[in-house]
GROMACS .gro file of C-alpha atoms in nm:
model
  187
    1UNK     CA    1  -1.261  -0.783  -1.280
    2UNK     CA    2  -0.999  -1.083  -1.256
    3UNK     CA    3  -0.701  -0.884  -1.208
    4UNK     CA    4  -0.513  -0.710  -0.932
    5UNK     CA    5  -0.677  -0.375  -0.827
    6UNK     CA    6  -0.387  -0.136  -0.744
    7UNK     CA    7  -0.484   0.246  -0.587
    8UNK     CA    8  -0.230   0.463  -0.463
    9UNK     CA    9  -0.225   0.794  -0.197
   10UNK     CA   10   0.001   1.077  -0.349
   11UNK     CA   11   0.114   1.415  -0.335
   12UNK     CA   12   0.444   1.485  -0.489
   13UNK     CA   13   0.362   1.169  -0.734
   14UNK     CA   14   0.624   0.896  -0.546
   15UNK     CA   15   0.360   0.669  -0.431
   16UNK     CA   16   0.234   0.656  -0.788
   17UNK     CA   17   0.528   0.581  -0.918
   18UNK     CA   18   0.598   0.318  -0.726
   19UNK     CA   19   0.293   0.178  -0.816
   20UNK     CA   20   0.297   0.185  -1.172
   21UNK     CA   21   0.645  -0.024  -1.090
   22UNK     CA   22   0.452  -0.263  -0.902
   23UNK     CA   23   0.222  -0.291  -1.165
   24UNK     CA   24   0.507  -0.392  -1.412
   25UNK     CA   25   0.613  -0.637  -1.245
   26UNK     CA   26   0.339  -0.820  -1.177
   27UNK     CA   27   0.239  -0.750  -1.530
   28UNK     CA   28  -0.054  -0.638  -1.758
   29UNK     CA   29  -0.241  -0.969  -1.745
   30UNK     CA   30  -0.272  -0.956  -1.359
   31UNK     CA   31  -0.239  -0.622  -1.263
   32UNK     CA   32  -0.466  -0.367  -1.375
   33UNK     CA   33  -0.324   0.026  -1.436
   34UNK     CA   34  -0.287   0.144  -1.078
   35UNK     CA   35  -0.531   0.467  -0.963
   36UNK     CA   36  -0.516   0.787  -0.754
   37UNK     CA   37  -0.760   0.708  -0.464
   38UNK     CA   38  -0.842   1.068  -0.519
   39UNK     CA   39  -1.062   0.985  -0.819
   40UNK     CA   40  -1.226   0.646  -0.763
   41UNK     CA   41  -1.503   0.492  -0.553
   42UNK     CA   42  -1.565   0.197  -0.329
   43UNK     CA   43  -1.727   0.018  -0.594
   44UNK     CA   44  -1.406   0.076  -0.832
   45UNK     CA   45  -1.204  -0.075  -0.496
   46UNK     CA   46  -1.489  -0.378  -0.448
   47UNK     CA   47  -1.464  -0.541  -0.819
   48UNK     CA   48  -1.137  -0.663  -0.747
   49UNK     CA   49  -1.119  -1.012  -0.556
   50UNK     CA   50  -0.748  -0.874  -0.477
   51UNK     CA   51  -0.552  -0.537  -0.421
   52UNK     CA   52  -0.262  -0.342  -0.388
   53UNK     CA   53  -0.286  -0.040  -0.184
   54UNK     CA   54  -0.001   0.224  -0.126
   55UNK     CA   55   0.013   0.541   0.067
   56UNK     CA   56   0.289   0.789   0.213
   57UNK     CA   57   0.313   0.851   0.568
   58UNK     CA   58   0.287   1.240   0.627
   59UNK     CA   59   0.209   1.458   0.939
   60UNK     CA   60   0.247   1.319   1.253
   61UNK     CA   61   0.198   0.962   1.104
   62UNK     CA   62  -0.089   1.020   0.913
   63UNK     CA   63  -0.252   0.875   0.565
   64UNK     CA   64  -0.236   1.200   0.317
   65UNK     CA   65  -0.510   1.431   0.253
   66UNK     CA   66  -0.716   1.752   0.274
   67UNK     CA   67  -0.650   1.795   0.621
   68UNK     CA   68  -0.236   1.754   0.592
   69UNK     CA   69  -0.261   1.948   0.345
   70UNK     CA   70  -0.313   1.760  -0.030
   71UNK     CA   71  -0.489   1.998  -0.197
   72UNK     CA   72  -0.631   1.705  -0.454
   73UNK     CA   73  -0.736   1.506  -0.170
   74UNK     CA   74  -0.631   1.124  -0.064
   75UNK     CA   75  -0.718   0.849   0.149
   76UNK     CA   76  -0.806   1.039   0.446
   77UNK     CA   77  -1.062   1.209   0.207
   78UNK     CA   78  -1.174   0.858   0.070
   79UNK     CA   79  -1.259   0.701   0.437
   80UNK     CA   80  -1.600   0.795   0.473
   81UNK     CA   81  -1.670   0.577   0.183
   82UNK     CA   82  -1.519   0.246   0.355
   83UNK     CA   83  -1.746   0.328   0.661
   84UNK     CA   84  -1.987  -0.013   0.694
   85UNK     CA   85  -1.804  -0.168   0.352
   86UNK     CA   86  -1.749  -0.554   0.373
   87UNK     CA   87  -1.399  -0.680   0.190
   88UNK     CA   88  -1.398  -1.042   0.359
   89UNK     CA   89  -1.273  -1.239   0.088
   90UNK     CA   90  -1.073  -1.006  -0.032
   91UNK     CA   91  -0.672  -1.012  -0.039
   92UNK     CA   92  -0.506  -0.706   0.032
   93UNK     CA   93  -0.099  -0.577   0.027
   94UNK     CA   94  -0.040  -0.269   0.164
   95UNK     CA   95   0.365  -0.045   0.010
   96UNK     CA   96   0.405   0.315   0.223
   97UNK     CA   97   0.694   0.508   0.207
   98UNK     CA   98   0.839   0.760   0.453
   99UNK     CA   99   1.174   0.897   0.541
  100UNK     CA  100   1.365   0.701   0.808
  101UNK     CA  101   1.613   0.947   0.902
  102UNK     CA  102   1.373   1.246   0.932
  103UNK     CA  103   1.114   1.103   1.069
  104UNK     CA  104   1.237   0.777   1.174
  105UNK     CA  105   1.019   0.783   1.513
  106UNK     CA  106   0.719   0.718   1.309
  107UNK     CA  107   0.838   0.606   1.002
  108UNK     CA  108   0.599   0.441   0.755
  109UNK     CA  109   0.288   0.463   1.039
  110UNK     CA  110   0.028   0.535   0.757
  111UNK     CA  111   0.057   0.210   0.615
  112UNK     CA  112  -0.045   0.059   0.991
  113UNK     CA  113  -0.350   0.277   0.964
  114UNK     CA  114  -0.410   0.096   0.585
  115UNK     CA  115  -0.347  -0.261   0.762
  116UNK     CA  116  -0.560  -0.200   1.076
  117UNK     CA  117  -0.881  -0.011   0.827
  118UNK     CA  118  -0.881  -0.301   0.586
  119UNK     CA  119  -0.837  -0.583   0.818
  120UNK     CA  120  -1.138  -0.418   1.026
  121UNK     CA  121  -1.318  -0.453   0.730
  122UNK     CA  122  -1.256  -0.852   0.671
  123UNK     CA  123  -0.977  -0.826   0.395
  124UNK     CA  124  -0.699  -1.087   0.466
  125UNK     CA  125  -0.378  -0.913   0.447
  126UNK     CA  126  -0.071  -1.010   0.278
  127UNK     CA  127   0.303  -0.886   0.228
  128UNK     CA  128   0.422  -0.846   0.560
  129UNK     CA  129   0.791  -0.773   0.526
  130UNK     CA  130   1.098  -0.802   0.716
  131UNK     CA  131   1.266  -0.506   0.918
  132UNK     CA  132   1.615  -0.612   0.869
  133UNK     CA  133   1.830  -0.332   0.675
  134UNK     CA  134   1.620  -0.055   0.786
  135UNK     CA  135   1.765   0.226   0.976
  136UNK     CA  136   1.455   0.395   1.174
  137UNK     CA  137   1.369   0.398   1.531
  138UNK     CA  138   1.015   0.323   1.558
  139UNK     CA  139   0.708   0.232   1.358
  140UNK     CA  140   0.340   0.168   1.431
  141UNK     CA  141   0.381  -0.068   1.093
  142UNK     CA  142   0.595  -0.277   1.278
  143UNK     CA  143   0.416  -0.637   1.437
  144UNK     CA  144   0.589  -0.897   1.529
  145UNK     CA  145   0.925  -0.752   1.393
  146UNK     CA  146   0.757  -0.739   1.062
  147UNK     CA  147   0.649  -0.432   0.825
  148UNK     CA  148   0.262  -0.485   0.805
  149UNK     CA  149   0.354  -0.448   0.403
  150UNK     CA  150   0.671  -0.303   0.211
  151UNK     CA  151   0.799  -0.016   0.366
  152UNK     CA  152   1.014   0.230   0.154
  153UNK     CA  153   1.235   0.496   0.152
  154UNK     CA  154   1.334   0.670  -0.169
  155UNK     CA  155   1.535   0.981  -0.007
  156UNK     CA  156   1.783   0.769   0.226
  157UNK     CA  157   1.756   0.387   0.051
  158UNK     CA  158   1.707   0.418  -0.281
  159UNK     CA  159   1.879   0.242  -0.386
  160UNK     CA  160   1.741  -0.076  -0.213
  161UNK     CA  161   1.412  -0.003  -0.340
  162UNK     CA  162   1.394  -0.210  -0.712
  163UNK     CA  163   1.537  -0.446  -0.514
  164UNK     CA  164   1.298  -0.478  -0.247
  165UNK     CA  165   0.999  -0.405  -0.484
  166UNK     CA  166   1.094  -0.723  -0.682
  167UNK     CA  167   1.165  -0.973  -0.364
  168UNK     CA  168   0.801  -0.835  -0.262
  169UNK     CA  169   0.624  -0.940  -0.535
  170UNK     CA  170   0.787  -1.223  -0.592
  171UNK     CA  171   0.686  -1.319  -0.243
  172UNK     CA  172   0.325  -1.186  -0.272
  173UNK     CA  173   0.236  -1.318  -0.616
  174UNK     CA  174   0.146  -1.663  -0.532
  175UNK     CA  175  -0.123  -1.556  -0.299
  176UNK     CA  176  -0.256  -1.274  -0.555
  177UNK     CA  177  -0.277  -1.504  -0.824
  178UNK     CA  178  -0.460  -1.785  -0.604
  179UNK     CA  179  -0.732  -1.509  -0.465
  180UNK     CA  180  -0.767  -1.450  -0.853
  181UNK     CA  181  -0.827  -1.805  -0.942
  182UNK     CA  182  -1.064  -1.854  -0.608
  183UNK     CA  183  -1.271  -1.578  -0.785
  184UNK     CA  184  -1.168  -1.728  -1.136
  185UNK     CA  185  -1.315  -2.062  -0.956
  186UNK     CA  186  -1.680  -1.932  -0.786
  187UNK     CA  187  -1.777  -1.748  -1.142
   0.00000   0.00000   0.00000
């Protein structure tokens, strides 16, 4: 499929939200209509040549699921699948919110455990994004004094997020729409 996969961890339905935002702004002809990871498969992931992938942080830094207690499941439920998967070639943005003040010791650490699974598996990853206006004190998602993706907090800066959703795309758009014309190219 030619068009930007997007697949989303949730509970409470934020993640999904934000999402379906990102989806609108890239639009219909180049994003497709972002998924739960909860109810799709690796091969659902694989036909995309590029993807948006979003997750909250919960826990003690975690990636959602069964075991911190989603009852619907999420990624940490959809891992086992990944296990031996190849995504070289691939492009790959990672979103994850969290709460800065309350847990701003580990805020936004799921999405580091996003950027270090998919670039294990040969994706190139895009979208990192600058720390500057955040107020936390640490963060495994932090390399280089860069968020491996957009980080976001809806409870304490909301109302930088539309903001910082649409500088995002605009910065990662270029390279989704050349890993869709690569693919566009090769068929």
């Amino acid at each position: 499929m030619n068009q930007v996969g997007i697949f989303f961890g949730t509970d409470t339905g934020t993640t999904r939200l934000i999402g379906k935002k990102l989806a609108k702004l890239l639009g219909d002809d180049i994003a497709s209509k972002p998924l739960n990871i909860n109810r799709v498969t690796l091969d659902d992931l694989m036909q995309y040549p590029a993807l948006i992938i979003g997750t909250a942080t919960y826990g003690e830094g975690q990636l959602p699921g069964t075991e911190t207690n989603i009852r619907s499941g999420s990624w940490l439920d959809f891992l086992p699948q990944l296990e031996g998967a190849d995504f070289t070639g691939k492009t790959v943005a990672i979103y994850g919110l969290g709460n800065q003040v309350k847990y701003g010791e580990r805020y936004c650490d799921a999405m580091f455990e996003l950027y270090s699974l998919f670039k294990g598996l040969g994706a190139t990853i895009i979208g990192s994004w600058d720390t500057e206006g955040y107020i936390y004190s640490q963060s495994r998602a932090v390399i280089d004094d860069r968020f491996v993706g957009l980080a976001l907090d809806n409870k304490n800066q909301g109302l930088e997020t539309e903001k910082r959703m649409a500088g995002w795309i605009e910065q990662i758009k270029p390279e989704l729409l050349a890993a869709l014309a690569q693919t566009e190219a090769v068929a």
